[in-house]
Coordinates of C-alpha atoms (C1' of nucleotides) in Angstrom, one line a residue:
Chain A
M1 CA -17.1 -8.1 31.2
P2 CA -17.3 -11.6 32.3
E3 CA -18.5 -13.5 29.2
T4 CA -19.3 -12.4 25.5
R5 CA -22.7 -13.1 24.6
W6 CA -22.2 -14.2 20.9
L7 CA -24.6 -13.7 18.4
D8 CA -27.0 -16.6 17.6
D9 CA -27.7 -17.8 14.1
E10 CA -30.6 -15.7 13.5
E11 CA -28.7 -12.5 14.7
Q12 CA -25.7 -13.6 13.0
G13 CA -27.5 -13.9 9.6
T14 CA -29.3 -10.6 10.3
W15 CA -26.0 -8.7 10.9
R16 CA -24.5 -10.1 7.8
A17 CA -27.4 -9.3 5.9
Y18 CA -27.1 -5.8 7.2
I19 CA -23.5 -5.4 6.6
W20 CA -23.9 -6.7 3.3
T21 CA -27.1 -4.8 2.2
N22 CA -25.3 -1.8 3.5
H23 CA -22.0 -2.2 1.7
L24 CA -23.9 -2.8 -1.7
L25 CA -26.4 -0.1 -1.3
W26 CA -23.9 2.4 -0.5
E27 CA -21.9 1.5 -3.3
A28 CA -24.9 1.9 -5.7
L29 CA -25.9 5.1 -4.4
E30 CA -22.4 6.5 -4.4
R31 CA -21.7 5.2 -8.0
Q32 CA -25.1 6.8 -9.3
L33 CA -24.6 10.0 -7.7
Q34 CA -20.9 10.4 -8.8
Q35 CA -21.4 9.3 -12.4
D36 CA -24.7 11.3 -12.9
S37 CA -23.7 14.5 -10.9
G38 CA -20.1 14.1 -10.1
I39 CA -21.0 14.6 -6.3
P40 CA -20.0 12.2 -3.6
H41 CA -23.0 11.3 -1.4
A42 CA -21.3 13.1 1.7
Y43 CA -21.4 16.2 -0.2
Y44 CA -24.9 15.6 -1.3
I45 CA -26.2 15.3 2.2
M46 CA -24.6 18.8 2.9
L47 CA -26.2 20.3 0.0
V48 CA -29.6 18.9 1.2
C49 CA -29.3 20.2 4.5
L50 CA -28.4 23.6 3.4
S51 CA -31.2 23.6 0.9
E52 CA -33.9 22.8 3.7
S53 CA -32.7 25.5 6.1
P54 CA -34.2 28.9 6.2
D55 CA -32.2 31.1 3.9
R56 CA -30.5 28.2 2.6
T57 CA -27.8 29.1 5.3
M58 CA -26.4 27.5 8.2
T59 CA -23.4 27.9 10.4
M60 CA -20.5 25.5 10.2
T61 CA -21.3 24.0 13.7
Q62 CA -24.9 23.7 12.8
L63 CA -24.3 21.8 9.7
A64 CA -21.6 19.6 11.3
S65 CA -24.2 18.8 14.3
V66 CA -26.8 17.9 11.7
T67 CA -24.8 15.8 9.3
Q68 CA -22.6 14.5 12.3
F69 CA -19.5 15.3 10.2
S70 CA -16.2 16.5 12.0
A71 CA -15.6 20.1 11.8
S72 CA -12.5 19.2 10.0
R73 CA -14.1 17.2 7.5
L74 CA -16.8 19.7 6.9
S75 CA -14.3 22.5 6.5
H76 CA -12.3 20.5 3.8
A77 CA -15.5 19.6 2.0
M78 CA -16.8 23.1 2.2
A79 CA -13.6 24.3 0.5
R80 CA -14.3 21.9 -2.3
L81 CA -17.8 22.8 -2.7
E82 CA -16.8 26.5 -2.5
E83 CA -14.5 26.0 -5.6
K84 CA -17.3 24.4 -7.4
G85 CA -19.1 27.6 -6.5
W86 CA -22.0 25.6 -5.0
V87 CA -21.5 27.3 -1.7
R88 CA -20.4 30.5 -0.2
R89 CA -18.8 31.0 3.1
I90 CA -19.6 34.3 5.0
K91 CA -18.4 35.7 8.1
H92 CA -21.0 36.3 10.6
E93 CA -21.3 39.9 11.7
E94 CA -22.2 39.8 15.3
D95 CA -19.9 36.9 16.2
R96 CA -16.9 37.1 14.2
R97 CA -16.0 33.4 14.9
T98 CA -18.7 31.7 13.3
T99 CA -18.9 31.2 9.6
M100 CA -22.3 30.9 7.7
A101 CA -22.3 28.5 4.9
K102 CA -24.9 29.7 2.1
L103 CA -26.2 27.6 -0.8
T104 CA -25.6 29.6 -4.1
D105 CA -28.2 29.4 -6.9
E106 CA -25.7 27.2 -8.8
G107 CA -25.6 24.9 -5.7
F108 CA -29.1 24.7 -5.6
S109 CA -29.7 23.9 -9.3
A110 CA -26.9 21.3 -9.1
L111 CA -29.0 19.8 -6.5
E112 CA -32.3 19.9 -8.4
R113 CA -30.3 18.2 -11.2
A114 CA -28.9 15.4 -9.0
A115 CA -32.0 14.8 -6.8
P116 CA -34.3 12.9 -9.2
G117 CA -31.7 10.3 -10.3
H118 CA -30.8 9.8 -6.6
V119 CA -34.3 9.6 -5.5
D120 CA -35.0 7.1 -8.2
E121 CA -31.9 5.0 -7.5
V122 CA -33.2 4.9 -3.4
R123 CA -36.7 4.2 -4.6
R124 CA -35.7 1.3 -6.8
R125 CA -33.2 -0.3 -4.6
V126 CA -34.9 0.1 -1.3
F127 CA -38.6 0.9 -1.4
D128 CA -40.0 -0.7 -4.6
P129 CA -39.1 -4.2 -3.3
L130 CA -40.6 -3.7 0.0
S131 CA -44.3 -4.1 1.0
R132 CA -46.0 -1.2 2.6
E133 CA -46.1 -3.3 5.6
Q134 CA -42.4 -3.9 5.7
I135 CA -41.7 -0.3 5.1
R136 CA -43.6 0.5 8.3
Q137 CA -41.7 -2.2 10.0
F138 CA -38.4 -1.0 8.8
H139 CA -39.2 2.4 10.2
D140 CA -40.1 1.1 13.6
I141 CA -36.8 -0.9 13.6
L142 CA -34.5 2.0 12.7
A143 CA -36.3 4.3 15.1
T144 CA -35.8 1.8 17.8
I145 CA -32.0 1.5 17.2
L146 CA -31.6 5.0 16.5
S147 CA -32.9 6.3 19.8
G148 CA -30.5 4.0 21.6
L149 CA -27.6 5.5 19.4
E150 CA -28.7 8.8 20.0
A151 CA -28.8 8.4 23.8
A152 CA -25.5 6.8 23.6
E153 CA -24.1 9.9 21.6
E154 CA -24.7 12.3 24.5
S155 CA -23.8 10.4 27.8
G156 CA -20.3 8.5 27.0
T157 CA -21.4 4.9 26.0
P158 CA -24.2 3.6 28.2
T159 CA -25.8 0.3 27.7
A160 CA -28.8 1.6 25.8
E161 CA -30.7 -0.1 28.3
E162 CA -32.9 2.5 30.1
P163 CA -35.7 4.4 28.4
G164 CA -36.2 7.7 29.9
T165 CA -33.2 8.4 32.0
S166 CA -31.7 11.7 31.3
A167 CA -27.9 12.2 31.2
P168 CA -26.1 13.7 34.1
E169 CA -25.1 16.9 32.1
Chain B
M1 CA -38.2 8.3 -17.4
P2 CA -41.0 10.8 -17.5
E3 CA -41.6 11.9 -14.1
T4 CA -39.7 11.5 -10.8
R5 CA -41.8 9.7 -8.1
W6 CA -40.7 11.4 -5.1
L7 CA -40.7 9.6 -1.7
D8 CA -44.0 10.0 0.5
D9 CA -43.7 11.0 3.9
E10 CA -43.4 7.5 5.3
E11 CA -40.7 6.6 3.0
Q12 CA -38.8 9.7 3.4
G13 CA -39.0 9.4 7.1
T14 CA -37.8 5.6 6.9
W15 CA -35.0 6.8 4.5
R16 CA -33.6 9.4 6.7
A17 CA -33.9 7.0 9.9
Y18 CA -31.8 4.5 7.7
I19 CA -29.2 7.0 6.7
W20 CA -28.9 8.5 10.1
T21 CA -28.7 5.0 11.9
N22 CA -26.3 3.9 9.4
H23 CA -24.1 6.7 10.1
L24 CA -24.3 6.7 13.8
L25 CA -23.9 3.0 14.1
W26 CA -21.0 2.7 11.6
E27 CA -19.2 5.5 13.5
A28 CA -19.8 3.8 16.9
L29 CA -18.4 0.6 15.6
E30 CA -15.5 2.2 13.8
R31 CA -14.6 3.9 17.1
Q32 CA -14.9 1.1 19.3
L33 CA -12.8 -1.2 17.0
Q34 CA -10.2 1.5 16.3
Q35 CA -9.7 2.5 20.0
D36 CA -10.0 -1.2 21.4
S37 CA -7.7 -2.8 18.8
G38 CA -6.6 -0.1 16.2
I39 CA -8.1 -2.0 13.4
P40 CA -10.5 -0.2 11.0
H41 CA -13.7 -2.1 10.4
A42 CA -12.8 -3.0 6.8
Y43 CA -9.7 -4.6 8.0
Y44 CA -11.6 -6.5 10.7
I45 CA -13.9 -7.9 8.1
M46 CA -11.0 -9.3 5.9
L47 CA -9.5 -10.8 9.0
V48 CA -12.7 -12.4 9.8
C49 CA -13.2 -13.8 6.4
L50 CA -9.8 -15.2 6.4
S51 CA -10.2 -16.7 9.9
E52 CA -13.4 -18.7 8.6
S53 CA -11.5 -19.9 5.5
P54 CA -9.9 -23.4 5.5
D55 CA -6.4 -23.2 6.3
R56 CA -7.2 -19.5 7.0
T57 CA -6.1 -18.8 3.6
M58 CA -7.8 -17.3 0.4
T59 CA -6.7 -15.8 -2.8
M60 CA -6.7 -12.3 -3.2
T61 CA -9.5 -12.6 -5.8
Q62 CA -11.6 -14.7 -3.4
L63 CA -11.2 -12.3 -0.6
A64 CA -12.2 -9.5 -2.8
S65 CA -15.4 -11.2 -4.0
V66 CA -16.4 -12.2 -0.4
T67 CA -15.7 -8.7 0.9
Q68 CA -16.7 -6.8 -2.1
F69 CA -13.7 -4.8 -2.0
S70 CA -12.0 -3.9 -5.1
A71 CA -8.7 -5.7 -5.9
S72 CA -7.0 -2.2 -5.4
R73 CA -8.3 -1.6 -2.1
L74 CA -7.5 -5.0 -1.0
S75 CA -3.9 -5.1 -2.2
H76 CA -3.3 -1.7 -0.5
A77 CA -4.8 -3.0 2.7
M78 CA -3.1 -6.4 2.6
A79 CA 0.2 -4.6 2.4
R80 CA -0.7 -2.9 5.5
L81 CA -1.9 -6.0 7.2
E82 CA 1.2 -7.6 6.1
E83 CA 3.4 -4.8 7.8
K84 CA 1.4 -5.6 11.1
G85 CA 2.3 -9.2 10.7
W86 CA -1.2 -10.4 10.8
V87 CA -1.2 -11.8 7.1
R88 CA 1.4 -13.2 5.1
R89 CA 1.2 -13.3 1.2
I90 CA 2.4 -16.4 -0.5
K91 CA 2.7 -17.1 -4.3
H92 CA 0.4 -20.0 -5.7
E93 CA 2.8 -22.7 -6.7
E94 CA 0.6 -23.8 -9.9
D95 CA -0.7 -20.7 -11.0
R96 CA 1.8 -18.0 -10.5
R97 CA -0.4 -15.3 -11.1
T98 CA -2.6 -15.9 -7.9
T99 CA -1.4 -15.1 -4.5
M100 CA -2.7 -16.5 -1.3
A101 CA -3.4 -14.5 1.6
K102 CA -3.0 -16.3 4.9
L103 CA -3.9 -15.2 8.4
T104 CA -0.9 -15.6 10.6
D105 CA -1.3 -16.7 14.3
E106 CA -0.8 -13.1 15.5
G107 CA -3.4 -12.1 13.1
F108 CA -5.8 -14.7 14.6
S109 CA -5.0 -13.7 18.0
A110 CA -5.6 -10.0 17.3
L111 CA -8.9 -11.0 15.9
E112 CA -9.7 -12.9 19.2
R113 CA -8.8 -9.9 21.1
A114 CA -10.9 -7.7 18.8
A115 CA -14.0 -9.8 18.6
P116 CA -15.6 -9.7 21.9
G117 CA -15.7 -6.1 22.1
H118 CA -17.1 -5.6 18.6
V119 CA -19.6 -8.4 19.1
D120 CA -20.5 -6.7 22.2
E121 CA -21.1 -3.3 20.5
V122 CA -23.1 -4.9 17.9
R123 CA -25.6 -6.6 20.2
R124 CA -25.9 -3.5 22.5
R125 CA -26.4 -1.1 19.7
V126 CA -28.5 -3.4 17.4
F127 CA -30.0 -6.4 18.8
D128 CA -30.6 -5.8 22.5
P129 CA -33.2 -3.0 21.6
L130 CA -35.1 -5.1 19.3
S131 CA -37.7 -7.7 20.0
R132 CA -37.3 -11.2 18.5
E133 CA -40.1 -10.4 16.2
Q134 CA -38.3 -7.4 14.8
I135 CA -35.2 -9.0 14.2
R136 CA -37.0 -11.7 12.2
Q137 CA -38.8 -8.9 10.2
F138 CA -35.4 -7.0 9.9
H139 CA -33.8 -10.0 8.5
D140 CA -36.4 -10.4 5.8
I141 CA -36.5 -6.8 4.9
L142 CA -32.8 -6.9 4.5
A143 CA -32.9 -9.9 2.5
T144 CA -35.4 -8.6 0.2
I145 CA -33.4 -5.5 -0.5
L146 CA -30.2 -7.5 -0.8
S147 CA -31.5 -9.8 -3.3
G148 CA -32.4 -6.9 -5.6
L149 CA -29.0 -5.4 -5.2
E150 CA -27.1 -8.6 -6.0
A151 CA -29.3 -9.1 -9.0
A152 CA -28.4 -5.5 -10.1
E153 CA -24.7 -6.4 -9.5
E154 CA -24.5 -8.9 -12.2
S155 CA -26.5 -7.5 -14.9
G156 CA -25.8 -3.9 -15.4
T157 CA -28.5 -1.9 -13.4
P158 CA -31.9 -3.7 -13.8
T159 CA -34.9 -2.5 -12.1
A160 CA -34.6 -4.9 -9.3
E161 CA -37.8 -6.7 -10.1
E162 CA -36.6 -10.3 -10.2
P163 CA -37.3 -12.6 -7.2
G164 CA -34.0 -14.5 -8.3
T165 CA -31.3 -15.6 -6.1
S166 CA -31.2 -16.3 -2.4
A167 CA -29.2 -14.5 0.1
P168 CA -25.6 -15.7 0.8
E169 CA -24.3 -16.9 4.0
Chain C
dG1 C1' -7.7 45.6 31.1
dT2 C1' -5.8 41.5 30.9
dA3 C1' -4.5 36.9 31.2
dA4 C1' -6.7 32.2 31.1
dG5 C1' -10.2 29.6 29.1
dT6 C1' -13.4 28.4 25.8
dC7 C1' -15.5 28.4 21.2
dG8 C1' -15.7 28.2 16.0
dG9 C1' -13.2 26.9 12.6
dT10 C1' -9.2 26.1 9.7
dT11 C1' -4.8 24.0 8.4
dG12 C1' -1.1 20.3 7.0
dA13 C1' 0.3 15.8 7.4
dA14 C1' -0.6 11.0 7.6
dA15 C1' -4.0 7.3 6.5
dT16 C1' -7.1 5.4 3.3
dC17 C1' -9.9 4.7 -0.8
dT18 C1' -10.5 5.2 -5.9
dC19 C1' -9.0 5.0 -10.6
dA20 C1' -6.2 4.1 -14.3
dA21 C1' -2.3 2.3 -16.1
dC22 C1' 0.6 -1.6 -15.7
dC23 C1' 3.2 -6.2 -15.3
dG24 C1' 3.8 -11.2 -15.4
dC25 C1' 1.6 -15.4 -16.1
dG26 C1' -1.8 -18.6 -18.8
dT27 C1' -4.7 -19.6 -22.5
dC28 C1' -6.2 -20.2 -27.0
dG29 C1' -6.1 -19.7 -32.2
dG30 C1' -3.0 -20.5 -35.9
Chain D
dC1 C1' 6.1 -22.2 -31.3
dC2 C1' 3.9 -17.3 -31.7
dG3 C1' 1.2 -13.6 -30.8
dA4 C1' -3.2 -11.7 -29.0
dC5 C1' -5.8 -11.5 -25.3
dG6 C1' -7.7 -12.3 -20.4
dC7 C1' -6.7 -13.1 -15.7
dG8 C1' -4.6 -12.1 -10.9
dG9 C1' -2.8 -8.8 -9.1
dT10 C1' 0.0 -4.6 -8.0
dT11 C1' 1.4 0.2 -8.4
dG12 C1' 1.3 5.4 -8.3
dA13 C1' -1.3 9.5 -8.4
dG14 C1' -5.2 12.0 -6.9
dA15 C1' -9.4 12.7 -3.8
dT16 C1' -11.2 12.3 0.6
dT17 C1' -11.0 11.6 5.6
dT18 C1' -8.7 11.8 10.1
dC19 C1' -5.8 13.4 13.7
dA20 C1' -3.7 16.8 16.0
dA21 C1' -2.1 21.2 16.3
dC22 C1' -3.3 25.9 15.6
dC23 C1' -5.4 30.5 15.2
dG24 C1' -8.5 34.4 16.2
dA25 C1' -12.7 36.0 18.5
dC26 C1' -15.5 35.9 22.8
dT27 C1' -16.0 35.4 28.1
dT28 C1' -14.7 35.2 32.6
dA29 C1' -12.2 36.1 36.7
dC30 C1' -9.0 38.9 38.8

DNA sequence: GTAAGTCGGTTGAAATCTCAACCGCGTCGG
DNA sequence: CCGACGCGGTTGAGATTTCAACCGACTTAC
């Protein structure tokens, strides 16, 4: 790494805006969810993922992969959700190693209660202030960044420069 | 609030992309910083803020306000940074309530060591994949969202409708 | 069959963050 | 001057997250 290419003014400004937006937005969402439903956002995500899965069930590993949480974090969180009665863990019949996490009816209705407020907050904070055109641009920008990040996930930490090249595997 | 206005497909897609991007990006940055310098990103931000302040010094409250961390979080983190020798806390002479946080020379050079890798990561993950035009759009979008969030900060939780204050920095 | 290796998942301890209570200093009204 | 209140900041307990070690269940090679 010969020389650091520092961020120019425009990039710097954008980056700070990003950091800052993220920070405030996250806080607003977390607060809203916590106060209205007593659920941290991370748990909310897990419930959403389960609710959208067939039979409202997933293996721990699947859920970890979808949410990008560590196995450990998931396990602890699950224990917490199970205490609340929102989720039940069931041993898989065939492969006795794997555990199925199933959203209970109480869990589902907790989600139903929490969702409107959350969606409302997101809409108010993010989408209402943006024009339709901006939403489209935003989507494209995020998709672009995302594809680079996902490529990096699989193969070490490449320079996110190549479009199609597949990982060695 | 009569009926929930759910997100349409475009909004939903954008939102998920945002959540996901954020998550992966944050993890990538956190990991990079942690591994290369042993500093969590939150601490990095604090060091950066101090380093840019005159005399590399700020009161705790100023720092809390700039970083948007709670006083408590800041206090704990400061204790940690002080142990590392990167920061020193000094009682203010005139107003004995206030504490000045000062970045030490070791702190500054720790920052110097950490910065290039971090900037590099940000550039590679975020800006390199984007066109100049997209960066500009991104900036506008973030500024728009941000101004709503900041307006909400000050006055309860208004509907983010005011054109109001301009972005900071 | 059995020992080594891997996979799915859990556990406990340490680090961090949040929340509420707290302490000392300053200020203001009387 | 006196007491009440507000401000700057700290503290300790509780919740969450991470890290590393661990356990039992499958697989594979001998």
